[in-house]
CSV table of C-alpha atoms in Angstrom, one decimal:
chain,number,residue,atom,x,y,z
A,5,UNK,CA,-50.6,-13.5,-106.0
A,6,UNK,CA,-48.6,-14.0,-102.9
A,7,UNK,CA,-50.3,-15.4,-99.9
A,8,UNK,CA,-50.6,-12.7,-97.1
A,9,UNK,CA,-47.7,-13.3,-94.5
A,10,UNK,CA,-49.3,-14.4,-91.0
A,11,UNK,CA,-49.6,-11.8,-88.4
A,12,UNK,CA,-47.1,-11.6,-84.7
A,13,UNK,CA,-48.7,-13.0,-81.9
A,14,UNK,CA,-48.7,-10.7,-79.0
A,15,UNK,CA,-48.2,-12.4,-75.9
A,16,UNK,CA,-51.1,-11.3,-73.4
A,17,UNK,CA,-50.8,-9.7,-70.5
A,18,UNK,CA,-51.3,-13.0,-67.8
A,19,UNK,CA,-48.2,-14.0,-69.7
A,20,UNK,CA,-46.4,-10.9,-69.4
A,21,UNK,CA,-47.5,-10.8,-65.6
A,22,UNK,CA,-45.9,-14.1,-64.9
A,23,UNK,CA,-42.7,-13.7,-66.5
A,24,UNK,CA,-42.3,-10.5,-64.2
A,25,UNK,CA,-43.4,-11.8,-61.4
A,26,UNK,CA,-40.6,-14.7,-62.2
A,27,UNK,CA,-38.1,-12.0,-62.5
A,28,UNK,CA,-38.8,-10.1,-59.3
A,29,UNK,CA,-38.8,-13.9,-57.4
A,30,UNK,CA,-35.1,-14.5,-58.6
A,31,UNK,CA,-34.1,-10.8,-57.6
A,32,UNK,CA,-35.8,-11.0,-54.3
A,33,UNK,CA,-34.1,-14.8,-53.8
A,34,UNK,CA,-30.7,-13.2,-55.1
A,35,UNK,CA,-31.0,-10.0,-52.3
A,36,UNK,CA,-31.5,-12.9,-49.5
A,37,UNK,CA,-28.7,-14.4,-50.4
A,38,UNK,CA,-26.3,-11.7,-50.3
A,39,UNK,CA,-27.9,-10.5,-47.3
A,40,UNK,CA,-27.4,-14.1,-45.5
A,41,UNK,CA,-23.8,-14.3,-46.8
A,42,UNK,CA,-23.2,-10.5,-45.0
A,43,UNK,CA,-25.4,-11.4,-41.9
A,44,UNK,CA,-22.7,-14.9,-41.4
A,45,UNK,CA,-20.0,-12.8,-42.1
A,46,UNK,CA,-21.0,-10.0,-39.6
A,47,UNK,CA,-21.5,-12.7,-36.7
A,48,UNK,CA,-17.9,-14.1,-38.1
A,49,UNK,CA,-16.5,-10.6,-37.3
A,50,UNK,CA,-18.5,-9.5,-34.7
A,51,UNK,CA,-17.7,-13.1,-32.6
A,52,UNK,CA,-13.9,-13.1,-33.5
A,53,UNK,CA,-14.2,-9.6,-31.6
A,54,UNK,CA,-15.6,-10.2,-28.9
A,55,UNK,CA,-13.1,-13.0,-28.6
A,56,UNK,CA,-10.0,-11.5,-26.8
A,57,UNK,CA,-6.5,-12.3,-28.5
A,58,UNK,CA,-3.4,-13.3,-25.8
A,59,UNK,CA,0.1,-13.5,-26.4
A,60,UNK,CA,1.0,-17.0,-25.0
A,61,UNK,CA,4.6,-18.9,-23.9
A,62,UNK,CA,5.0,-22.1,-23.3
A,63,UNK,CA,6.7,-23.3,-20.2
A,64,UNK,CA,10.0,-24.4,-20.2
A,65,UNK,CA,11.8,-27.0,-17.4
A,66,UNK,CA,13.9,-25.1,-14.8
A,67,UNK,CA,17.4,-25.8,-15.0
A,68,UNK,CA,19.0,-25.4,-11.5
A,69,UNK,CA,22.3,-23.3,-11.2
A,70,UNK,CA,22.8,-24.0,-7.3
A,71,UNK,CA,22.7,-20.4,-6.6
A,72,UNK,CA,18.9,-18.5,-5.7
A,73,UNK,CA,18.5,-14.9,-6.5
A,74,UNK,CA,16.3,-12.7,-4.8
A,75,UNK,CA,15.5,-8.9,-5.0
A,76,UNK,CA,15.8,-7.4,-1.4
A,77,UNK,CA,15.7,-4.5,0.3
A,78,UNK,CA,18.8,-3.0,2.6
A,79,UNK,CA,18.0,-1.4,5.7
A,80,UNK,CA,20.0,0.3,8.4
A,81,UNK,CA,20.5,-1.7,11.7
A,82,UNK,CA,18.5,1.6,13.5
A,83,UNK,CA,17.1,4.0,12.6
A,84,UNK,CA,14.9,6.7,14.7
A,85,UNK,CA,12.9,9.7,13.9
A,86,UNK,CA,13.7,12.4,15.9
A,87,UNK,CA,10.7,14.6,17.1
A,88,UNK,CA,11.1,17.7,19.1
A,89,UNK,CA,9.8,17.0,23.0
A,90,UNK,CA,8.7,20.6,24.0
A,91,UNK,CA,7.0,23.3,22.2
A,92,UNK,CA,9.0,26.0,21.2
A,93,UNK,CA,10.8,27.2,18.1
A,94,UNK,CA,13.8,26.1,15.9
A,95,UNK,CA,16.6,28.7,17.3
A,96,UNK,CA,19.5,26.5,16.0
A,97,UNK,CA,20.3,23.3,13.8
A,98,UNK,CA,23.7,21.9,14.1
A,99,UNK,CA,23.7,19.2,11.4
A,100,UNK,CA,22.6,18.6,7.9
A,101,UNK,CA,22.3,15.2,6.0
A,102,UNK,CA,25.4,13.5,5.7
A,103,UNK,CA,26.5,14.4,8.9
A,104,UNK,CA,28.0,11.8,11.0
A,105,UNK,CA,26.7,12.1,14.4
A,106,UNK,CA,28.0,10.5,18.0
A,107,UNK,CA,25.0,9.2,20.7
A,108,UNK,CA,24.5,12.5,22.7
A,109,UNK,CA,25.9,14.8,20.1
A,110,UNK,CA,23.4,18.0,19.8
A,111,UNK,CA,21.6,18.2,16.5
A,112,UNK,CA,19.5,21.9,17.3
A,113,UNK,CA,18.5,24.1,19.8
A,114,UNK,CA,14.9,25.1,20.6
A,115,UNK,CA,14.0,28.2,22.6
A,116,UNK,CA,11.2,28.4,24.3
A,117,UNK,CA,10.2,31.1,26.4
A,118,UNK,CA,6.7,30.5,27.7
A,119,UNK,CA,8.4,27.0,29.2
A,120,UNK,CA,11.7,29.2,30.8
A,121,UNK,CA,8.8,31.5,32.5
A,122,UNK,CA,6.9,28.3,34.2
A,123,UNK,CA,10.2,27.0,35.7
A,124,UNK,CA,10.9,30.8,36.7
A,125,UNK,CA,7.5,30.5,38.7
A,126,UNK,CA,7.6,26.7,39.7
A,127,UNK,CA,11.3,27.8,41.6
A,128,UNK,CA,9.5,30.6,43.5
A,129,UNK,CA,6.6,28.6,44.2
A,130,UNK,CA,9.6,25.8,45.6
A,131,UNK,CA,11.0,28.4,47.8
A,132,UNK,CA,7.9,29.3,49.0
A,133,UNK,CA,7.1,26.3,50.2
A,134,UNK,CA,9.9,25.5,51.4
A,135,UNK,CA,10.1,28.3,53.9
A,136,UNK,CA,6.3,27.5,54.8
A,137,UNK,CA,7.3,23.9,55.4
A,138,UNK,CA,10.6,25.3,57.6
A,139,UNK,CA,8.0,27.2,59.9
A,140,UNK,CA,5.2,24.5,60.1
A,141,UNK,CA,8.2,22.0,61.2
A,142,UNK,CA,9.4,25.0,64.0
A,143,UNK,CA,5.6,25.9,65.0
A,144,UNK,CA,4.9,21.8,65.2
A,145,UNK,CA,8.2,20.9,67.7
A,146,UNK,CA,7.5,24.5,69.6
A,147,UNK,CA,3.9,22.8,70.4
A,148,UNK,CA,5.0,19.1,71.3
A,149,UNK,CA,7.3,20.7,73.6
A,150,UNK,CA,4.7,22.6,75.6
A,151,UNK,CA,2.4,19.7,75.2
A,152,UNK,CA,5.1,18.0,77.8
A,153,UNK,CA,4.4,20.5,80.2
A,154,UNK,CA,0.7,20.0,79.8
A,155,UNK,CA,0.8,24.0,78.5
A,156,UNK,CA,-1.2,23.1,75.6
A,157,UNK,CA,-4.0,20.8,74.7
A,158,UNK,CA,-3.4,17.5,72.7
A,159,UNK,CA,-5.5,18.8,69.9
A,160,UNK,CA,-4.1,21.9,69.5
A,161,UNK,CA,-0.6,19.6,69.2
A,162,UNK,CA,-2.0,17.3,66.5
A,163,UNK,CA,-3.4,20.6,64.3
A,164,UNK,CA,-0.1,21.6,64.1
A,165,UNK,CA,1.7,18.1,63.2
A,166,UNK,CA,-1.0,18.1,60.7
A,167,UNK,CA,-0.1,21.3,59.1
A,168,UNK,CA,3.5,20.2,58.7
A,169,UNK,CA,2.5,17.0,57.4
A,170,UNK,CA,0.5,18.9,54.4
A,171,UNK,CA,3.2,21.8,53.7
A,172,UNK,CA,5.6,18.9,53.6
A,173,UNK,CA,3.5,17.8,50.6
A,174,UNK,CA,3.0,20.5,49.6
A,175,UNK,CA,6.9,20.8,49.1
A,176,UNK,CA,7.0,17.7,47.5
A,177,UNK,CA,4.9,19.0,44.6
A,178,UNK,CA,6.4,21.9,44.1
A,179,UNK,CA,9.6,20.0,43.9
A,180,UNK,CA,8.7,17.4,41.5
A,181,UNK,CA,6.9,20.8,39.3
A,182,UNK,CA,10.7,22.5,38.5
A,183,UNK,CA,11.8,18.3,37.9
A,184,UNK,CA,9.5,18.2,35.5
A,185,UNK,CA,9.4,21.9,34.3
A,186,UNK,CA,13.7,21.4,34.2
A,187,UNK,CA,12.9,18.5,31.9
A,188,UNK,CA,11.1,19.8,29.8
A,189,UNK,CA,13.9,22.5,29.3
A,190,UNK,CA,16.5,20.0,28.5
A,191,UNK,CA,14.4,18.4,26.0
A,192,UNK,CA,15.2,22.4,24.3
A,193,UNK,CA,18.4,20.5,23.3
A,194,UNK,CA,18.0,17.8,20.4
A,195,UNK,CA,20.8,15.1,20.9
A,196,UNK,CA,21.3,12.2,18.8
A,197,UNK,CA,20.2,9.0,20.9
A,198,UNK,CA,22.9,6.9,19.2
A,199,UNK,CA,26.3,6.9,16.7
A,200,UNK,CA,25.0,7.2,13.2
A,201,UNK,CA,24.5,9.3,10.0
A,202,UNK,CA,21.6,12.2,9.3
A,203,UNK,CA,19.8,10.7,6.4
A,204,UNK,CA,17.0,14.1,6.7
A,205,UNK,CA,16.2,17.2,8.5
A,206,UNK,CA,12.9,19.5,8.2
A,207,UNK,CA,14.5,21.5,10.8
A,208,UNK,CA,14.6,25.3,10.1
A,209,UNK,CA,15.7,28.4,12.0
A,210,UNK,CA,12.3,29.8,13.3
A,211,UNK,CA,10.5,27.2,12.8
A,212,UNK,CA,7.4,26.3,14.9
A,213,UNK,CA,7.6,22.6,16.8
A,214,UNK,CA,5.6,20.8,19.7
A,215,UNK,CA,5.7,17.9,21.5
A,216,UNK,CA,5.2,14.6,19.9
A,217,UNK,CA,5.0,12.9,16.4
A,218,UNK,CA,1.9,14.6,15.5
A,219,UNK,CA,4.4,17.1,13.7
A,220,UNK,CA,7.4,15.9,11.2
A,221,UNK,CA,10.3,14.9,12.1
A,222,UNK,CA,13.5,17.4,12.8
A,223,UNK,CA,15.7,14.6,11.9
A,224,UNK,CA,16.0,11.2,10.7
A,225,UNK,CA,19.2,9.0,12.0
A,226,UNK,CA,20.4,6.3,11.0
A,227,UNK,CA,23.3,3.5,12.2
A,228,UNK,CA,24.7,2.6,9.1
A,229,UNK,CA,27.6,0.2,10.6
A,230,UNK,CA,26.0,-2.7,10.0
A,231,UNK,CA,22.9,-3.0,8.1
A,232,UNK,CA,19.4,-5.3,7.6
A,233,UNK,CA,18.6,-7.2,4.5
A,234,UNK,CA,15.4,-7.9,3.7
A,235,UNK,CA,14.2,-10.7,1.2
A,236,UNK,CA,11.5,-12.8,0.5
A,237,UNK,CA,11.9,-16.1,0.1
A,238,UNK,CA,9.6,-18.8,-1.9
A,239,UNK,CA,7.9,-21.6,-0.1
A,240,UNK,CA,9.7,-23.9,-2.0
A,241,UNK,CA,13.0,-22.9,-0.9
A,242,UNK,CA,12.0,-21.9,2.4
A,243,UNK,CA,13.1,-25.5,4.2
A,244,UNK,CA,16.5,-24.6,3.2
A,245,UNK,CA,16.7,-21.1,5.1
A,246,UNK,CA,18.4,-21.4,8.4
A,247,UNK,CA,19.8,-19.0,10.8
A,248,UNK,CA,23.9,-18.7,9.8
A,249,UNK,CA,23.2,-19.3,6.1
A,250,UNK,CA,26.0,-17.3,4.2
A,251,UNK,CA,24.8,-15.6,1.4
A,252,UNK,CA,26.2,-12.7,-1.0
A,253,UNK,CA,24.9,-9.1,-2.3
A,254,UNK,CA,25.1,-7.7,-5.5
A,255,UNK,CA,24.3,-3.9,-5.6
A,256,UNK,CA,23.5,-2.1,-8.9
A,257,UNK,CA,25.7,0.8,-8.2
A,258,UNK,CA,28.6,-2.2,-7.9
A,259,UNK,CA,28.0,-4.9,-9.9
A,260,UNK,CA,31.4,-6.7,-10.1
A,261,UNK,CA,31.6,-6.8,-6.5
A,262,UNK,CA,29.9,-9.6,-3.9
A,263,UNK,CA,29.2,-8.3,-0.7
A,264,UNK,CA,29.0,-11.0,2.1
A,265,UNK,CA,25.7,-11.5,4.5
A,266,UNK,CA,24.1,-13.9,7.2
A,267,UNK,CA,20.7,-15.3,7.5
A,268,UNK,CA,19.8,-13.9,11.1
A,269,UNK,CA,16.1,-14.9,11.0
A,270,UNK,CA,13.1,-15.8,9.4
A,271,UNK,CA,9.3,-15.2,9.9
A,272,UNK,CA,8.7,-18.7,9.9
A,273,UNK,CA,5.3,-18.0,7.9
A,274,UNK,CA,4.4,-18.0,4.2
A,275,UNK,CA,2.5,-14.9,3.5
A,276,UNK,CA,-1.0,-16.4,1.7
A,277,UNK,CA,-1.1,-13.8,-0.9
A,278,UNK,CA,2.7,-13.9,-2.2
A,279,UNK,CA,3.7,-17.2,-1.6
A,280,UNK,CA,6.5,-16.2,0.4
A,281,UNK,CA,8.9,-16.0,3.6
A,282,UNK,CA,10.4,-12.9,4.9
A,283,UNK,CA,13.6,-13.5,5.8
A,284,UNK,CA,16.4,-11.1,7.5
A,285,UNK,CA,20.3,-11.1,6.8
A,286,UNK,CA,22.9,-8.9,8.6
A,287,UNK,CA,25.9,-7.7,6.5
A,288,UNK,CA,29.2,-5.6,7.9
A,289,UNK,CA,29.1,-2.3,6.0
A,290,UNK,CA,32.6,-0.8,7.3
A,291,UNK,CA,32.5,0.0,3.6
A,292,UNK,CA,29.7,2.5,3.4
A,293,UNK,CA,28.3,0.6,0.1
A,294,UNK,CA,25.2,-0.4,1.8
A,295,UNK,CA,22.4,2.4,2.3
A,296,UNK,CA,19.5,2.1,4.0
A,297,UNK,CA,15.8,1.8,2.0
A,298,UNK,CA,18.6,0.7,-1.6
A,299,UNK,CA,17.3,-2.2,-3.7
A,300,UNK,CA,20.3,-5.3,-3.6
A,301,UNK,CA,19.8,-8.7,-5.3
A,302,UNK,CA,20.8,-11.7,-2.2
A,303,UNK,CA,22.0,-14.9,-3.8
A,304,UNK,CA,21.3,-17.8,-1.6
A,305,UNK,CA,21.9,-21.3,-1.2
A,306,UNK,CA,19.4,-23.4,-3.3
A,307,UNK,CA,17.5,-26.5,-2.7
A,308,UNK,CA,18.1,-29.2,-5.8
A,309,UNK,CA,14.8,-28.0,-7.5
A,310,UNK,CA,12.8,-28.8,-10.8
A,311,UNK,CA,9.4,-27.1,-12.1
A,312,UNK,CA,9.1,-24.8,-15.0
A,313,UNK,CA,9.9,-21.3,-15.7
A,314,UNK,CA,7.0,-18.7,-17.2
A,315,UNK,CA,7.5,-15.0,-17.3
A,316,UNK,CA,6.7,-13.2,-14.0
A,317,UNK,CA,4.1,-11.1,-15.9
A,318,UNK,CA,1.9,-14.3,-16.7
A,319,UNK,CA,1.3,-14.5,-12.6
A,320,UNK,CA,-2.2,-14.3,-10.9
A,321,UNK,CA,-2.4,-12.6,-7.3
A,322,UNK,CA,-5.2,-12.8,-5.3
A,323,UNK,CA,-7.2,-14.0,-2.4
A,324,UNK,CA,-7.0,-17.5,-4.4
A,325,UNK,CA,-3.2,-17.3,-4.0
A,326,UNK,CA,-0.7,-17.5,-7.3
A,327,UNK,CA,-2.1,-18.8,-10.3
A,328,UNK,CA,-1.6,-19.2,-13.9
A,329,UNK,CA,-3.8,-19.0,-17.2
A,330,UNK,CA,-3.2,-21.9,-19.3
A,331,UNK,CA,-5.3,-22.2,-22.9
A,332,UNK,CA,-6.1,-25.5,-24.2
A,333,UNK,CA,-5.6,-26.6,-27.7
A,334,UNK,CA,-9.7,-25.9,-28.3
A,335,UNK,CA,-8.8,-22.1,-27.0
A,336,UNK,CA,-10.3,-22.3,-23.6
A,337,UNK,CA,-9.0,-21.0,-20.5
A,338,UNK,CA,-8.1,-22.6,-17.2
A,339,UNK,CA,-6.7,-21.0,-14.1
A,340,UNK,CA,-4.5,-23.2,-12.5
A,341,UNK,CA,-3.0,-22.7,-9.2
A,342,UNK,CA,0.5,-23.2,-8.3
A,343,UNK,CA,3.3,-22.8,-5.9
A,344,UNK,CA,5.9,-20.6,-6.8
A,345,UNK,CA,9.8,-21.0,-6.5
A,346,UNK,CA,12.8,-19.0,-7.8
A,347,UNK,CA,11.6,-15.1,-8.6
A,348,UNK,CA,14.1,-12.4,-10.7
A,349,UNK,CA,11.7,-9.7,-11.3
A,350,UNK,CA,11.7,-11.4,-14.7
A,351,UNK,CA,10.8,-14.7,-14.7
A,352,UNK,CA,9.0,-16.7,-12.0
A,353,UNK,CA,10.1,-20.4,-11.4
A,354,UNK,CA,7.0,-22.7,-10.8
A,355,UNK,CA,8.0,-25.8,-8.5
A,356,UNK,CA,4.3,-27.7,-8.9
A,357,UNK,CA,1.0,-27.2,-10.2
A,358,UNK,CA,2.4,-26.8,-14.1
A,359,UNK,CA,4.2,-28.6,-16.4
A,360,UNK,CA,7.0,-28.0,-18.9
A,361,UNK,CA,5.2,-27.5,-22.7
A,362,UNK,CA,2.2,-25.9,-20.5
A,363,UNK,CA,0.3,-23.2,-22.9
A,364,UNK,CA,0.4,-20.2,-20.9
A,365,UNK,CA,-1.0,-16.5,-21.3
A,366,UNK,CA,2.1,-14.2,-21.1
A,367,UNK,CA,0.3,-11.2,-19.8
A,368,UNK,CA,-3.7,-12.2,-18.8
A,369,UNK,CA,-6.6,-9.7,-19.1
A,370,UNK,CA,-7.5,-8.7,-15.3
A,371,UNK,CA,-11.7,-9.4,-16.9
A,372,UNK,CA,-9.8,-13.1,-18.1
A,373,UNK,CA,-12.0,-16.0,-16.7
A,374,UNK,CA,-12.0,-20.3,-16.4
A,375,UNK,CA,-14.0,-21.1,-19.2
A,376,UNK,CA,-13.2,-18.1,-21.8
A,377,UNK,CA,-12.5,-18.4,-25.3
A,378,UNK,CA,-9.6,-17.0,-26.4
A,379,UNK,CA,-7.2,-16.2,-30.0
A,380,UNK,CA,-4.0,-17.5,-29.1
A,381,UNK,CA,-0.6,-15.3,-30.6
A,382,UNK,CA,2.7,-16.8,-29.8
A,383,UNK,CA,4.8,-14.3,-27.7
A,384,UNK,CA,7.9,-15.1,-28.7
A,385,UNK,CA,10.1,-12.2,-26.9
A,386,UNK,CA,8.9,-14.0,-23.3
A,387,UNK,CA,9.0,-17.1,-24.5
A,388,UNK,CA,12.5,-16.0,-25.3
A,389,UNK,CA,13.1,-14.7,-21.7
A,390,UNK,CA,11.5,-18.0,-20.4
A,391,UNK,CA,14.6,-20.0,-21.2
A,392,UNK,CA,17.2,-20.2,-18.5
C-alpha cells in the first residue's frame, strides 16, 4: 500500500499580509518617483518660461568711409501763418495752394459790416468834435480879448481856455477812434507779408473769422528760395561741426542727385536724452527740389573715428541717457551705457562704452533688467545689417 501523499501547506494569513503590504510599498515608492521625475520636469519647463528668449548680434568694429550721414529735416527759410485781424466773414479768397504769391499781394477779402458801421459813427463823432473844438477855440479868444479891456473877469477867461483845452482832447480821441476803426478795416484785406508759395488755406467763402490765432489759419506761406536743414548731430562728431562746413543732400524723390548745403549754426549743446547736437544748414533751392517739413539724408564731413556698430533697434533711451543690453556668456544681463556716433535709421555707431565681439540684445524687452537671466538666439538678419 502506497504511503499517503503529504498535504499543501497553506501559507497563513500574517504571511499573506506581508507580502501585500510589500507590494503596495513598491507601488507607492514607484508613484513617487514618477511624480518626482514630473514635478523636476515641470520646474524645468515652468523656469525656462519664465526665462525670456532674445535675439542677440554681436558688435562689429566701425569701418570709417570719411563721409557721415544723417537723416534731416528741410524747412522753408520763413514761414508764417496767416490769421485774419478783424472779425468778419470770408467774402473772397484769391489764392489756393501752389500759388506763388509777392509781399503785399492780397490773398482774400473779409467783409465786415458791424466794423464799417463803427467807423461810420467814429467819423460823425470826429466831425462833431471838431466843430465843438472850432467854437470853444472862437468863444476862448472872444473872452481873452475882452479880458484886455477889463470887460470880463479872469475866471470867467480861464473857464473858457479850459473848455477848449478839453474839447481839444476830446478831438484827439475821436481822431485816434476812426485811426484805429480805419485799421481795423484794412486788416479786411489779407496780404501776403512776404514773396513765397501757399503751402494751405482753410479759407472759405462765408466763412466765420475773428481776430487772432485762437481760430485756424486762412493761410500758410512759405519762402521757399532758400531753405533750412535740420540735423542732429552725435556728440562724437560734434567737435568737427563748424559754421561754413559744406555738406551735400540726398532727397528720396532724387536719389542720383547731390544737392549742396552750409553749416550756418549749431546749438552748441548735446541734448541729454539723444545724445545729440542740432545743427542748421542753408541750401539754394532756385530748383524747387527742396520742400519745406520733407525728410533729406545730409552727408557731412567726418572725424577719423572707431567704435563698433549694433543695430539702432538694440538702443536704450531714457533719463539714464543711451544704453545697451549686453548678455554674458552665463546668460545675464548688463546695461551698459554708451556714447553714440554715426546714426542711419538702421544702424547706430557706438564710439565708447562697447567693444567689437560685445554680445548684444538686438531688440530688448522694455520689462529687461541688470541682473536678468536670459535664452540667448542669434539674430543673424541684424547681425547681417551690423556689418558696414
Amino acid at each position: 500500500m502506497s504511503p499517503t501523499p503529504p498535504k499543501p501547506r497553506r501559507l497563513s494569513l500574517k504571511h499573506a499580509g506581508v507580502g501585500a503590504g510589500l507590494g503596495a510599498a513598491v507601488i507607492l515608492a514607484v508613484g513617487a518617483a514618477a511624480r518626482n521625475a514630473n514635478d523636476a520636469e515641470l520646474a524645468r519647463v515652468s523656469g525656462e518660461a519664465a526665462t525670456p528668449t532674445v535675439r542677440v548680434v554681436q558688435a562689429k568694429a566701425a569701418r570709417g568711409d570719411g563721409k557721415l550721414a544723417l537723416p534731416a529735416e528741410v524747412q522753408a527759410w520763413n514761414t508764417a501763418a496767416i490769421h485774419a485781424r478783424t472779425n468778419g466773414y470770408v467774402a473772397r479768397w484769391l489764392v489756393n495752394i501752389g500759388d506763388r504769391v509777392a509781399a503785399g499781394q492780397t490773398l482774400a477779402v473779409i467783409e465786415a459790416p458791424e466794423l464799417d458801421e463803427q467807423l461810420a459813427q467814429a467819423r460823425a463823432q470826429l466831425q462833431t468834435a471838431v466843430a465843438e473844438q472850432r467854437l470853444a477855440a472862437t468863444t476862448a479868444d472872444r473872452w481873452n480879448r475882452l479880458l484886455e479891456k477889463d470887460a470880463v473877469s479872469r475866471q470867467a477867461a480861464d473857464e473858457k481856455a479850459g473848455a477848449l483845452a478839453a474839447q481839444s482832447a476830446v478831438l484827439k480821441s475821436e481822431q485816434a477812434n476812426v485811426q484805429r476803426l480805419e485799421a481795423l478795416k484794412g486788416f479786411t484785406l489779407i496780404k501776403a507779408p512776404f514773396d513765397g508759395v501757399i503751402t494751405s488755406r482753410s479759407a472759405e467763402i462765408g466763412a466765420l473769422v475773428s481776430a487772432g490765432s485762437a481760430t485756424p489759419a486762412l493761410f500758410t506761406l512759405a519762402d521757399t528760395r532758400r531753405m533750412r536743414i535740420f540735423v542732429r548731430v552725435p556728440q562724437a562728431e560734434s567737435a568737427g561741426i563748424r559754421p561754413g562746413l559744406a555738406a551735400e543732400l540726398r532727397l528720396p524723390e532724387y536719389p542720383d542727385a547731390a544737392l549742396p548745403a552750409i553749416v550756418t549754426r549749431s546749438a552748441e549743446a548735446v541734448d541729454r536724452r539723444s545724445g545729440t547736437m542740432l545743427v542748421e544748414l542753408q541750401s539754394d533751392n532756385a530748383s524747387g527740389r527742396l520742400k519745406p517739413g520733407a525728410y533729406a539724408e545730409v552727408a557731412l564731413p567726418a572725424l577719423a573715428r572707431g567704435g563698433v556698430v549694433i543695430p539702432a533697434s538694440a538702443l536704450i533711451l531714457g533719463p539714464e541717457g543711451p544704453r545697451v543690453a549686453t548678455v554674458a556668456a552665463t546668460g545675464t544681463v548688463a546695461l551698459t551705457p554708451v556714447k553714440l556716433g554715426r546714426d542711419d535709421g538702421r544702424t547706430v555707431e557706438v564710439a565708447a562704452g562697447l567693444a567689437a565681439g560685445a554680445t548684444v540684445i538686438s531688440a530688448p524687452p522694455d520689462a529687461l533688467r541688470a541682473g536678468d537671466k536670459v535664452r540667448v538666439l542669434e539674430d543673424r538678419k541684424d547681425a547681417a545689417h551690423a556689418r558696414r
